[in-house]
PDB file of C-alpha atoms and ligand atoms in Angstrom:
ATOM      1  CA  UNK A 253      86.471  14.100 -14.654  1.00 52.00           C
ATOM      2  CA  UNK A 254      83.223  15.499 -16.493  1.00 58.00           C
ATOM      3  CA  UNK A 255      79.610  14.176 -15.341  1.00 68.00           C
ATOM      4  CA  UNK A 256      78.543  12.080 -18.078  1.00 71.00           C
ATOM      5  CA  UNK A 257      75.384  14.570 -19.644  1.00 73.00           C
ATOM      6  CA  UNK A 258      71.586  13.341 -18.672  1.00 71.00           C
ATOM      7  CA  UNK A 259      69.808  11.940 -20.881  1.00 67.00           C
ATOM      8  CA  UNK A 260      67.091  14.674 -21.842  1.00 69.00           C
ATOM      9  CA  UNK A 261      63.666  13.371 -20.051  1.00 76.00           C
ATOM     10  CA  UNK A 262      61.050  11.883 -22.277  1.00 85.00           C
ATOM     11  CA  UNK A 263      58.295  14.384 -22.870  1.00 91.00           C
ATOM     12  CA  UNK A 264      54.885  13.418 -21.189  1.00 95.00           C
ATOM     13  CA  UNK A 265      52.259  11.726 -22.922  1.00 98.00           C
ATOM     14  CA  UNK A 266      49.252  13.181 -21.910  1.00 98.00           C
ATOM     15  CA  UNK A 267      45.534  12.337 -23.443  1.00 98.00           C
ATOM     16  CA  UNK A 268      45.205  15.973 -25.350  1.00 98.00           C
ATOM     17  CA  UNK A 269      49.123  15.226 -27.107  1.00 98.00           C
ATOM     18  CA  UNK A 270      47.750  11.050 -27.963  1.00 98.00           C
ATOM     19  CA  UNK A 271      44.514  12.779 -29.273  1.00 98.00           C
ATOM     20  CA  UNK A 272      46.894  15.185 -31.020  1.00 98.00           C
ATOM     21  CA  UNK A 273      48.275  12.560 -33.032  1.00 98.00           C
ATOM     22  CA  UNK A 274      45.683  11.861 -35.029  1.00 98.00           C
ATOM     23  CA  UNK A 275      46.636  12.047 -38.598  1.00 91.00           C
ATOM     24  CA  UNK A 276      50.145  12.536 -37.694  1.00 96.00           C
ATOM     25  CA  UNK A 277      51.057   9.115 -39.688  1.00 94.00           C
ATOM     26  CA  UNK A 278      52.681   7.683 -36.383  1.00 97.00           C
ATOM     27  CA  UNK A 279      50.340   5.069 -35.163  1.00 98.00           C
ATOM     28  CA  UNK A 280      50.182   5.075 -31.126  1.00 98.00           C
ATOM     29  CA  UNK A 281      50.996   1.649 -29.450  1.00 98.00           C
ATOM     30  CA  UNK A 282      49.272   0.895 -26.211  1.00 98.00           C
ATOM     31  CA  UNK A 283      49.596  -2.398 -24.200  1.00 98.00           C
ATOM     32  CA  UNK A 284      48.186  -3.160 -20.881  1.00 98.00           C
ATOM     33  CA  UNK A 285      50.401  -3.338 -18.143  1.00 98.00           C
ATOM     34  CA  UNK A 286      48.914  -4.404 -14.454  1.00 98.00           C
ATOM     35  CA  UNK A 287      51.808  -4.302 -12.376  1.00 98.00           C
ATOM     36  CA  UNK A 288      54.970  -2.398 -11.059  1.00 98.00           C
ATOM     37  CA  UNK A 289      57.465  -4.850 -13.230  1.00 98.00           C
ATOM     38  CA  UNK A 290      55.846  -5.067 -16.541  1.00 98.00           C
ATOM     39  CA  UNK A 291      54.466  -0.987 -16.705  1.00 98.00           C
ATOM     40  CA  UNK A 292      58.319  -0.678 -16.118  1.00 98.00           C
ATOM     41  CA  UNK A 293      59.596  -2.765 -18.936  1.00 98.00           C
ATOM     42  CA  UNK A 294      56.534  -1.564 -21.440  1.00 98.00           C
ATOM     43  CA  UNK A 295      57.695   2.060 -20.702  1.00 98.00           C
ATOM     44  CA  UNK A 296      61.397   0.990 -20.780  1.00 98.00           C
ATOM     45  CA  UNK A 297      60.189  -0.289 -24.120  1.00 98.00           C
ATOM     46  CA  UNK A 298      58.716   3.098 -25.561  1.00 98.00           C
ATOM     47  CA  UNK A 299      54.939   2.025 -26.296  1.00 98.00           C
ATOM     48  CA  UNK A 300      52.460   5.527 -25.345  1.00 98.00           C
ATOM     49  CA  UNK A 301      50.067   4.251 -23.759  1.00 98.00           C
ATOM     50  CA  UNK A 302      49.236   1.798 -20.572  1.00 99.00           C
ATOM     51  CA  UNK A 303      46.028   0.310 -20.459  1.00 98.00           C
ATOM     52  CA  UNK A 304      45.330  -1.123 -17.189  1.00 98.00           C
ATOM     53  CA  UNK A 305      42.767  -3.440 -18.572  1.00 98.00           C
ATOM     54  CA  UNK A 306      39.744  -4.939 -16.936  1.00 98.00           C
ATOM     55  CA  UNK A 307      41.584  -8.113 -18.910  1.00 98.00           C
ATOM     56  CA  UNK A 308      42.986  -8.656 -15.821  1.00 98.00           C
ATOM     57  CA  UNK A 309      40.329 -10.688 -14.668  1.00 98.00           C
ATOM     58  CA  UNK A 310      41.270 -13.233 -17.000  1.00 96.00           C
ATOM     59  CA  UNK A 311      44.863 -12.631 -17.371  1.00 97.00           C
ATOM     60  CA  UNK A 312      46.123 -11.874 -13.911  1.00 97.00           C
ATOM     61  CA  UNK A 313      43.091 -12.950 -11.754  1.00 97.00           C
ATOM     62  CA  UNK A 314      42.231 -16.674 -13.249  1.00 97.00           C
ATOM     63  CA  UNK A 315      38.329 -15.383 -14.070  1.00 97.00           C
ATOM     64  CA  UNK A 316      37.085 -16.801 -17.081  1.00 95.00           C
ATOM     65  CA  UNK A 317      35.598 -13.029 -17.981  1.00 96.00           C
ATOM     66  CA  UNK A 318      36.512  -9.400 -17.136  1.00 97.00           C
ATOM     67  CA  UNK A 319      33.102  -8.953 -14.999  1.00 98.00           C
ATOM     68  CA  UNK A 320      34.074  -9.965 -11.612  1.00 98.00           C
ATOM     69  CA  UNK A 321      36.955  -7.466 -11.787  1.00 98.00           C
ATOM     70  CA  UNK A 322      36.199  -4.184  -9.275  1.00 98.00           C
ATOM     71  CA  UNK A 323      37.113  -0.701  -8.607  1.00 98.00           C
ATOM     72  CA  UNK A 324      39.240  -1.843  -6.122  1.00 98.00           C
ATOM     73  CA  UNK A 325      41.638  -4.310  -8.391  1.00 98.00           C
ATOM     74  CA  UNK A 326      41.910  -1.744 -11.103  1.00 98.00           C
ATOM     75  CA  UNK A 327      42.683   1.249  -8.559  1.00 98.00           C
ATOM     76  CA  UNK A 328      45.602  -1.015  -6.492  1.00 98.00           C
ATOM     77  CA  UNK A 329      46.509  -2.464 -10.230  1.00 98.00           C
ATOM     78  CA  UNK A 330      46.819   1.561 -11.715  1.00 98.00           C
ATOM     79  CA  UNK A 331      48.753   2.614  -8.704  1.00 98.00           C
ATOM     80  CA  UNK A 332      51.320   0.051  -9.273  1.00 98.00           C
ATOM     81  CA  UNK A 333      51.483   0.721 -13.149  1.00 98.00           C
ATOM     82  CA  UNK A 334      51.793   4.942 -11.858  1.00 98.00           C
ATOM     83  CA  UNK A 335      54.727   4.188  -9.789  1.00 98.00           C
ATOM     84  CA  UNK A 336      56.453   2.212 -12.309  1.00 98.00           C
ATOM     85  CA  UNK A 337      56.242   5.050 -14.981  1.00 98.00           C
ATOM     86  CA  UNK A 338      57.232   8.593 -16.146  1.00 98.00           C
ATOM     87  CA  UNK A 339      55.717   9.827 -19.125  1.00 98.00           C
ATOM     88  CA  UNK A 340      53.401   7.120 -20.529  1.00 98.00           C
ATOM     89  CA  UNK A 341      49.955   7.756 -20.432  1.00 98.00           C
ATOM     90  CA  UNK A 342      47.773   6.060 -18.264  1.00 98.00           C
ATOM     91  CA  UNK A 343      44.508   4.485 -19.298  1.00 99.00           C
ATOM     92  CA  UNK A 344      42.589   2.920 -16.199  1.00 98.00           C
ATOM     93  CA  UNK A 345      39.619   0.502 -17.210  1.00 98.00           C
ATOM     94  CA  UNK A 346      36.115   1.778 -15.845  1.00 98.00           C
ATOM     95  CA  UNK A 347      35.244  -2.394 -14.743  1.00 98.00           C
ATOM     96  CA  UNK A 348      31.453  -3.747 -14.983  1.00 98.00           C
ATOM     97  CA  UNK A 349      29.214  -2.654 -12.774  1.00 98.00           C
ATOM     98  CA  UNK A 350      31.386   0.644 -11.518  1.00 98.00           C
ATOM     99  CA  UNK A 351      29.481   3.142 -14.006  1.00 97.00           C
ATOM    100  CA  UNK A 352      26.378   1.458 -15.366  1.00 96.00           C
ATOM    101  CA  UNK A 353      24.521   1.779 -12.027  1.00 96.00           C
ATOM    102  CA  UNK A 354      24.236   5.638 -11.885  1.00 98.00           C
ATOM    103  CA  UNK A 355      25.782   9.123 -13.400  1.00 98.00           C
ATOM    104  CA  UNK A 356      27.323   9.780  -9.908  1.00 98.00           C
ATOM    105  CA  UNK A 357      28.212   6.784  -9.176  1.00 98.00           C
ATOM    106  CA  UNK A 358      30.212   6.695 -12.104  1.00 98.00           C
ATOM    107  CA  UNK A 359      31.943  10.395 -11.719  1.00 98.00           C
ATOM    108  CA  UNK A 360      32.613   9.199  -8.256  1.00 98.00           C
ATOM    109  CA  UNK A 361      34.373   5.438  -9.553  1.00 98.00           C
ATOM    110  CA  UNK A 362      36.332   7.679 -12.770  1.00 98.00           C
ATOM    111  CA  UNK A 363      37.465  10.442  -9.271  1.00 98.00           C
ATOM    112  CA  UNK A 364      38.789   7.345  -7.227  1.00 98.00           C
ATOM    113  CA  UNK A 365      40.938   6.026 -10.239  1.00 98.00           C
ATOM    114  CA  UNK A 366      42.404   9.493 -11.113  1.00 98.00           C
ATOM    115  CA  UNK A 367      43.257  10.426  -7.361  1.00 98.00           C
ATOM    116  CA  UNK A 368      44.055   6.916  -6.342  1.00 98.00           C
ATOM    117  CA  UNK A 369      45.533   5.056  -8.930  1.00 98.00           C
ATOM    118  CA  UNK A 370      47.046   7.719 -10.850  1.00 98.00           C
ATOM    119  CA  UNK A 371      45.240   7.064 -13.755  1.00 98.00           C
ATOM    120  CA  UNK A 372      45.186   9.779 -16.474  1.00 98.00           C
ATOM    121  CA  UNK A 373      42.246   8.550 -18.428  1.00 98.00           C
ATOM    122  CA  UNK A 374      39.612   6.266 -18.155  1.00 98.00           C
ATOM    123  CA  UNK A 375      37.925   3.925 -20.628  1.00 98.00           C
ATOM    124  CA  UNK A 376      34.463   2.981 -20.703  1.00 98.00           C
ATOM    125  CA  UNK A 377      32.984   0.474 -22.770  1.00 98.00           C
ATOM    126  CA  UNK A 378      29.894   1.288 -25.336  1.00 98.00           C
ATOM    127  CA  UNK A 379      27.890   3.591 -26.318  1.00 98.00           C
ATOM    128  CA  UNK A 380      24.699   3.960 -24.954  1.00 98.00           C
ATOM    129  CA  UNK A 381      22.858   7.247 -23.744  1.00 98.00           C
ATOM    130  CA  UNK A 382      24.004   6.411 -20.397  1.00 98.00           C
ATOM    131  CA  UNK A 383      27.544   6.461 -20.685  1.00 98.00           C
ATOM    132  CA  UNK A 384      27.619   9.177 -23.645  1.00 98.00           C
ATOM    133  CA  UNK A 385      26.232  11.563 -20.808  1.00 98.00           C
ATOM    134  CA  UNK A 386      29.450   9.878 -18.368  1.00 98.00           C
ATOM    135  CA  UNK A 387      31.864  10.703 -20.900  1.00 98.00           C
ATOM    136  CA  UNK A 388      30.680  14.069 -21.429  1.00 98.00           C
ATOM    137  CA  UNK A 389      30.147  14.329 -17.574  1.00 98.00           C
ATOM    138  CA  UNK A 390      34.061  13.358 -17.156  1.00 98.00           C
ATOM    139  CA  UNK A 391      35.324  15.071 -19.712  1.00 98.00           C
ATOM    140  CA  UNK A 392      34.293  18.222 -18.258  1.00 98.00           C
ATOM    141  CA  UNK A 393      35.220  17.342 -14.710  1.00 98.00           C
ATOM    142  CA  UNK A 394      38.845  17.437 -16.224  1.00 98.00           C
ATOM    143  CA  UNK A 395      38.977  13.356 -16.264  1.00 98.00           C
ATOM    144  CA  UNK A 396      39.455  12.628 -20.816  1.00 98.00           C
ATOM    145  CA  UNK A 397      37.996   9.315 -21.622  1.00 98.00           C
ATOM    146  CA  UNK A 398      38.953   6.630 -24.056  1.00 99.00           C
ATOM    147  CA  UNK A 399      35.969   4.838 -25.714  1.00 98.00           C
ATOM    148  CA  UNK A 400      35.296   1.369 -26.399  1.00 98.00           C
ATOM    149  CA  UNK A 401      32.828  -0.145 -29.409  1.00 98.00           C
ATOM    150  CA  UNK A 402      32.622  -3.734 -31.393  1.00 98.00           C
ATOM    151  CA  UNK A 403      33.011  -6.258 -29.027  1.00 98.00           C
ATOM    152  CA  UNK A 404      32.396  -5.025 -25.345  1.00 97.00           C
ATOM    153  CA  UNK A 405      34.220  -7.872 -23.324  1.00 97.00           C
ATOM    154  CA  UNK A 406      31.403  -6.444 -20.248  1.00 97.00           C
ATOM    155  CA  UNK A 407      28.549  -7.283 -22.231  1.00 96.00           C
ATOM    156  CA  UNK A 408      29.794 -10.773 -23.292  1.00 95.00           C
ATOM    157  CA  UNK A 409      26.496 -12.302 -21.844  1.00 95.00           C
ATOM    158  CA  UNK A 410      24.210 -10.274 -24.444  1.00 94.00           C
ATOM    159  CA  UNK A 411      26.725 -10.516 -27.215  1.00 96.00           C
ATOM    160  CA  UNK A 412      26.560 -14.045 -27.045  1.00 93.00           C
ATOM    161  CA  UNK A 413      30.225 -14.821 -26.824  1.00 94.00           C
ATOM    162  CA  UNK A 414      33.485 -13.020 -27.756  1.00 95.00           C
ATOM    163  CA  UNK A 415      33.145 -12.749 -31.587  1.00 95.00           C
ATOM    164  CA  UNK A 416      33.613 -10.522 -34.462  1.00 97.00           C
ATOM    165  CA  UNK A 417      31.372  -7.833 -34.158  1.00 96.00           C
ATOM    166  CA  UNK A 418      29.256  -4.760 -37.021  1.00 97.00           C
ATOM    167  CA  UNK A 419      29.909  -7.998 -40.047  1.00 97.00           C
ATOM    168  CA  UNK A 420      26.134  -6.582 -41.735  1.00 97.00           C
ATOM    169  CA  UNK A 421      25.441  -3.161 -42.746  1.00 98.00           C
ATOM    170  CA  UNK A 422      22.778  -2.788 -40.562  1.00 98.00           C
ATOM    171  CA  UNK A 423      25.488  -3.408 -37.055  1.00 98.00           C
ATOM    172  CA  UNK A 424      28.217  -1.727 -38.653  1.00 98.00           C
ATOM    173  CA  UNK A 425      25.688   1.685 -39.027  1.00 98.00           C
ATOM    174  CA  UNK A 426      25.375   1.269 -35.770  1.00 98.00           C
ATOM    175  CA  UNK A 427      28.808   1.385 -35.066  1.00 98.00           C
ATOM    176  CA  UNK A 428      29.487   4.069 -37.122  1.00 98.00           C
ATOM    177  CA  UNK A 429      26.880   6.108 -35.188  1.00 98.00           C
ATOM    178  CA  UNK A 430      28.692   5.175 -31.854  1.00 98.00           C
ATOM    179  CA  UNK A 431      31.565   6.660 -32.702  1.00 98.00           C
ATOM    180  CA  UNK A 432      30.536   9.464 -34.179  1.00 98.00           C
ATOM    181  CA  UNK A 433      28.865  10.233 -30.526  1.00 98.00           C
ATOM    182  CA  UNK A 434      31.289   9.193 -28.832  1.00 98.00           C
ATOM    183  CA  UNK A 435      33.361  11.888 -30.275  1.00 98.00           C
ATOM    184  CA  UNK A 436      30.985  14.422 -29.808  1.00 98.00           C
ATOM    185  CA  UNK A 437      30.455  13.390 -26.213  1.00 98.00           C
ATOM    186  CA  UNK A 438      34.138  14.566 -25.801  1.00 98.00           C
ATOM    187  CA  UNK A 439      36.362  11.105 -26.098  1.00 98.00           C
ATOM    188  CA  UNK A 440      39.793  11.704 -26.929  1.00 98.00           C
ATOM    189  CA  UNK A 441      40.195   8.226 -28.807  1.00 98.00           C
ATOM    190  CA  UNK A 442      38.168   5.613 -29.284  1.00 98.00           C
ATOM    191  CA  UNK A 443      39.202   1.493 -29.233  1.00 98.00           C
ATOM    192  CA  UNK A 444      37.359  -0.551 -32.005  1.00 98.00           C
ATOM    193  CA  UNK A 445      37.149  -4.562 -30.743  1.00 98.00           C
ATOM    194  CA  UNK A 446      37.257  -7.149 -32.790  1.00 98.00           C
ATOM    195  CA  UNK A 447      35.648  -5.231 -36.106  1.00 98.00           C
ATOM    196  CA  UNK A 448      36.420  -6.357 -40.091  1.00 98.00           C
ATOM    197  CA  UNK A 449      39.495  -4.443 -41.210  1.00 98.00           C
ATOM    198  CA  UNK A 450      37.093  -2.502 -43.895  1.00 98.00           C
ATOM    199  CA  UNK A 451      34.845  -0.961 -41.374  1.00 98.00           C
ATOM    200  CA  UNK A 452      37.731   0.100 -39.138  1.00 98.00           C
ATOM    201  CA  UNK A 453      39.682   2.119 -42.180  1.00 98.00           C
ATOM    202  CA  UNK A 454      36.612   4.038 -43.129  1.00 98.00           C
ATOM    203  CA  UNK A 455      35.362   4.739 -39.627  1.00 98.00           C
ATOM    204  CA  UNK A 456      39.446   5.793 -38.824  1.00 98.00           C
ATOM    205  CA  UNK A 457      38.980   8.259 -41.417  1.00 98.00           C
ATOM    206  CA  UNK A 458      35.597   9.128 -40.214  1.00 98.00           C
ATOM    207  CA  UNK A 459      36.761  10.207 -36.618  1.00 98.00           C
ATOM    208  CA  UNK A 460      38.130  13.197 -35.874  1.00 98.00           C
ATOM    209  CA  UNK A 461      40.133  11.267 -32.647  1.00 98.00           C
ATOM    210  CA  UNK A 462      42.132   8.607 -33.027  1.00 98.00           C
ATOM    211  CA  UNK A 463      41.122   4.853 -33.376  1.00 98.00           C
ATOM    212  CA  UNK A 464      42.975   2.092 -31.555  1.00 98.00           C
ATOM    213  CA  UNK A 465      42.439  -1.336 -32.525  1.00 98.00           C
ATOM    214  CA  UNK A 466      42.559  -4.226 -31.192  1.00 98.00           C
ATOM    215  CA  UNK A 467      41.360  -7.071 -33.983  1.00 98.00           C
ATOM    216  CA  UNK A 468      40.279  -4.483 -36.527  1.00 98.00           C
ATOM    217  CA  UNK A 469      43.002  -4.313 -38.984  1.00 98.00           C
ATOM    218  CA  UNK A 470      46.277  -2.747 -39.508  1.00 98.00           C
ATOM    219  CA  UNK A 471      44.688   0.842 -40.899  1.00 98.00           C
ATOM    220  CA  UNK A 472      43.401   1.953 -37.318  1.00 98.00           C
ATOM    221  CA  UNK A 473      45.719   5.347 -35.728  1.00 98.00           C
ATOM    222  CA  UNK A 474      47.078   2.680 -33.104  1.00 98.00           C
ATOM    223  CA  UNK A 475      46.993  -0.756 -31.508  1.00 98.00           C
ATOM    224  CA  UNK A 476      46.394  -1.886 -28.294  1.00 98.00           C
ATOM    225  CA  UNK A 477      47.162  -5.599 -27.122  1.00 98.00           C
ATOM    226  CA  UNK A 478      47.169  -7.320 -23.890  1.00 98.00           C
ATOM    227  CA  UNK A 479      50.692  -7.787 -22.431  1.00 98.00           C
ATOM    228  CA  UNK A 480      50.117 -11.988 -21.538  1.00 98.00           C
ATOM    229  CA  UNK A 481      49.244 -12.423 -25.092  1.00 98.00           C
ATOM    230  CA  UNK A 482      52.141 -11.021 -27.309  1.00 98.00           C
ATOM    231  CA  UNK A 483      55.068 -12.872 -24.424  1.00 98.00           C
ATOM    232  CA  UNK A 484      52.944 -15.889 -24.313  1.00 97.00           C
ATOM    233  CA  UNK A 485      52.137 -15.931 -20.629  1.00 97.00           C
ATOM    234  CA  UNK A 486      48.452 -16.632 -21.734  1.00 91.00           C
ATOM    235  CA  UNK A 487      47.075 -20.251 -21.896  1.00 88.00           C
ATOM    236  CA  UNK A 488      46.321 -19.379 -25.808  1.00 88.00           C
ATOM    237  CA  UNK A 489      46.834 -16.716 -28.132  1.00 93.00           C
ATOM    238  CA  UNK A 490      43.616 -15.053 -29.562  1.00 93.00           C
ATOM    239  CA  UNK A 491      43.304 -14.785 -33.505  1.00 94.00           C
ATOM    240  CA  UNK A 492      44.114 -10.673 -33.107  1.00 95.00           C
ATOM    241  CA  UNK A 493      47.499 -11.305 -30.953  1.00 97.00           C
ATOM    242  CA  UNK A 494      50.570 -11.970 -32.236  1.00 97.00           C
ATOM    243  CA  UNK A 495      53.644 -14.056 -30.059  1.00 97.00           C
ATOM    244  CA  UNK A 496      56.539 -12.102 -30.055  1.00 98.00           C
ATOM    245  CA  UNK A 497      58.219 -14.485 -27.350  1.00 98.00           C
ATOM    246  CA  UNK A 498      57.713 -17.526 -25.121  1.00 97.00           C
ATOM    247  CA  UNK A 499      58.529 -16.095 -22.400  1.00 98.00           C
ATOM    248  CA  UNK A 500      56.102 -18.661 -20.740  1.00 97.00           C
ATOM    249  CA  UNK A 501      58.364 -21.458 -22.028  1.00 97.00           C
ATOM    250  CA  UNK A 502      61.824 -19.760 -20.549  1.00 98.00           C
ATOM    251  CA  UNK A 503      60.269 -18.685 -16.888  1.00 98.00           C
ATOM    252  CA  UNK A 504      58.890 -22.419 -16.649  1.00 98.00           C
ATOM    253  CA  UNK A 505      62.328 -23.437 -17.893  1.00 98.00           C
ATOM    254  CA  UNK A 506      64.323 -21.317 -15.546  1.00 98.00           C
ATOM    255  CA  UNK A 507      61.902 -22.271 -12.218  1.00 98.00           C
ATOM    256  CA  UNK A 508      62.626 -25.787 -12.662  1.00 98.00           C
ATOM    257  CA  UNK A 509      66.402 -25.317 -12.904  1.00 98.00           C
ATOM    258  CA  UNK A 510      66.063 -23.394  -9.544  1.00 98.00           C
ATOM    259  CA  UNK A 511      63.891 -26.551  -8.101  1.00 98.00           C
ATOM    260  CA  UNK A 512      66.752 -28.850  -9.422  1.00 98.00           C
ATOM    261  CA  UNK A 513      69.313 -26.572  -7.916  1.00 98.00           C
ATOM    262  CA  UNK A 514      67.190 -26.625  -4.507  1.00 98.00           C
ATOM    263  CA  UNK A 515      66.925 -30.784  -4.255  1.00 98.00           C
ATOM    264  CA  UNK A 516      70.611 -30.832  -5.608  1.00 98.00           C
ATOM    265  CA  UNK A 517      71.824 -28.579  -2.674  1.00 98.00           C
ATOM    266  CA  UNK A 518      73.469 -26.330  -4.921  1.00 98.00           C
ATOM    267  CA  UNK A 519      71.707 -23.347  -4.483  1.00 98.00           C
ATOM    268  CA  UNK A 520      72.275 -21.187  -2.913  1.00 97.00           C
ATOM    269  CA  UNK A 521      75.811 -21.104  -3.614  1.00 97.00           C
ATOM    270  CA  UNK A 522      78.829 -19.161  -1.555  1.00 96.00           C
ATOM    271  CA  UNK A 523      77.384 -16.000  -3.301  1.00 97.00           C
ATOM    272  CA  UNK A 524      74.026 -15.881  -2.155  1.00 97.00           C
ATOM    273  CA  UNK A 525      75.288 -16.777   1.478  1.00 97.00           C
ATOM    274  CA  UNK A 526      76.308 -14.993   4.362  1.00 97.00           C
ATOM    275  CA  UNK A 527      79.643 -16.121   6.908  1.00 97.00           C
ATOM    276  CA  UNK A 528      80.549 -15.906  10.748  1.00 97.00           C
ATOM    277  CA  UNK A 529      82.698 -17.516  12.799  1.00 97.00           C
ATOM    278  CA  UNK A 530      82.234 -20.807  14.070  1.00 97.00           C
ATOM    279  CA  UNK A 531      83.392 -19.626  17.629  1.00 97.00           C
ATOM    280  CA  UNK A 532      80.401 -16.970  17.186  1.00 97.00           C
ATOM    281  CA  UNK A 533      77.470 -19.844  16.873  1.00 96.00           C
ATOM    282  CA  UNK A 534      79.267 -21.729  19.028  1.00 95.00           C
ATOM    283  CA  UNK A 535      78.832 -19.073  21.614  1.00 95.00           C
ATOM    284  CA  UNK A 536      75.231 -18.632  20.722  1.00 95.00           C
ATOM    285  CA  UNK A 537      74.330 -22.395  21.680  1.00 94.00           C
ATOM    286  CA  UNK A 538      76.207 -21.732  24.865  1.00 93.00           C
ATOM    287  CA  UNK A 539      74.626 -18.991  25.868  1.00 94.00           C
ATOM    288  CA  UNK A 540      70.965 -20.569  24.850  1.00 92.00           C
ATOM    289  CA  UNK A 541      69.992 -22.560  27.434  1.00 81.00           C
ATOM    290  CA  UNK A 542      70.369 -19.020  29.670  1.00 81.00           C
ATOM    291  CA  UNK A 543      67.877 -17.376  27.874  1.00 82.00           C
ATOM    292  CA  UNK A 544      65.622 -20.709  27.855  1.00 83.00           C
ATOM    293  CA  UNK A 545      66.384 -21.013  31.514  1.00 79.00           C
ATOM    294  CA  UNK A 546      65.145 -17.219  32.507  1.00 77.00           C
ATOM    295  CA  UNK A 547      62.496 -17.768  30.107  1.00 76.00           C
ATOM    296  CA  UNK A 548      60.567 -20.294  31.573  1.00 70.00           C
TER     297      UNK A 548
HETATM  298  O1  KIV B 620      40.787  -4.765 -20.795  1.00 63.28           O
HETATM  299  C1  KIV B 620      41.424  -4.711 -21.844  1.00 63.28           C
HETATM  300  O2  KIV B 620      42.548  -5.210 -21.960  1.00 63.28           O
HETATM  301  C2  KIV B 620      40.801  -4.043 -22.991  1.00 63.28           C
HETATM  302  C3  KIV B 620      41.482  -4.184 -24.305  1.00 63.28           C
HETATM  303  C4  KIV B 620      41.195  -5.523 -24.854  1.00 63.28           C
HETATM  304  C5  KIV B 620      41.100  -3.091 -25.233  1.00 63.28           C
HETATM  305  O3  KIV B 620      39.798  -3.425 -22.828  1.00 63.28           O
END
């Protein structure tokens, strides 16, 4: 009988082939995965890119924002998502706080996500002097990073609340500016948040790297969305997500047939059980009261 041929192994996405892709006319999909099951269904799936979001505050962790998140939760989150997966590229979240203190503190937070979670890339959020110097910084240390401009979920408190961000000329400039350092500073793609669909197209053919969006508009290189809000396992579904599935509706559906099973005795069946003799456990109880005996 012949061996039935492998399957030829899916090449690896690394950060130099996404950036690569740029232009190409195939837009890149990212999603955020933060755990073992769903990085292996989202790679099972074929999407590029895993971004092991500081979303998981909210999503995962029951915050009501993406500061309290730490090193710690995205390094144990990205180590999960590395085991899970082959080829798909591995964006780890840089969360608040873990960069914005210092230069070295922020090499040494990138380091710790490469080496312990497995990350391949890191994504910081903004622009300012500070972390253009961090992406240059890591870029040459051999760790590519992914930018972040519009709405920065880590500077919610100055934005004033999660809305639609560069809607004068004035902001979107400034925007434009970002990106354009960013780029120079060595990013190999950049995420635009929550921007007007216009700004994105012209600022996508702007960059020389790709643009992902998220809320800016279908003419971005690629999309990335948060996993709980496409399989509605979210408690609502922001304006930029779409529902592809309730999959909140048939997991609540199927644990309450297990609870009905449970109170109804009927799980778990002959299947899910195990069988001896009764003249074994009869035997046991006989022979307790020995053990009890030398016991005491
Ligand atoms: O943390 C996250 O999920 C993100 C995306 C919204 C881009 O940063």
């Amino acid at each position: 009988m012949s061996a039935m041929p492998t399957p030829p192994a899916a090449p690896k996405m690394t950060a130099t082939a996404f950036s690569a892709l740029k232009g190409s006319g195939r837009p890149l999909v990212m999603i955020t995965a933060y755990d073992h099951p769903s990085a292996r269904l989202v790679e099972e799936a074929g999407v590029d890119a895993i971004l092991v979001g500081d979303s998981m505050g909210m999503t995962v962790l029951g915050h009501s924002s993406t500061l309290p998140v730490t090193v710690d939760d995205i390094a144990r989150a990205t180590a999960a998502v590395a085991r899970a997966t082959t080829h798909t590229l591995i964006v780890a979240d840089m969360p608040f706080m873990s960069y914005q203190v210092s230069y070295e503190e922020g090499m040494r937070n990138a380091g710790r996500l490469v080496a312990e979670g497995g990350a391949h890339a890191v994504k910081l959020e903004g622009a300012s002097a500070a972390t253009l110097l961090l992406t240059r910084g890591l870029t040459e240390a051999g760790i590519p990073v992914m930018g972040h401009v519009g709405l920065t979920p880590q500077s919610v408190n100055a934005l004033g609340g999660y809305r639609t961000q560069a809607k004068d000329a004035t902001a979107a400039a400034k925007l434009i500016a970002e990106c354009d350092a960013l780029e120079q500073a060595g990013a190999f793609a950049i995420v635009l948040e929550c921007i007007p669909a216009e700004l994105a197209e012209r600022v996508t053919e702007r960059a020389g790297v790709p643009t992902i969006g998220i809320g800016a508009g279908v003419a971005c290189d690629g999309q990335v969305q948060v996993f709980h809000d496409l399989l509605g396992l979210g408690e609502f579904v922001p304006r930029h997500a779409k529902r592809y599935v309730d999959a909140g509706s048939i997991i609540r559906e199927a644990v309450a047939r297990y609870a009905d099973d449970v109170r109804g005795r009927s799980f778990p069946g002959d299947e899910q059980s195990t069988h001896v003799s009764g003249e074994m456990i009869d035997e046991a109880f006989s022979a307790v009261h020995v053990l009890n005996r030398s016991q005491s």
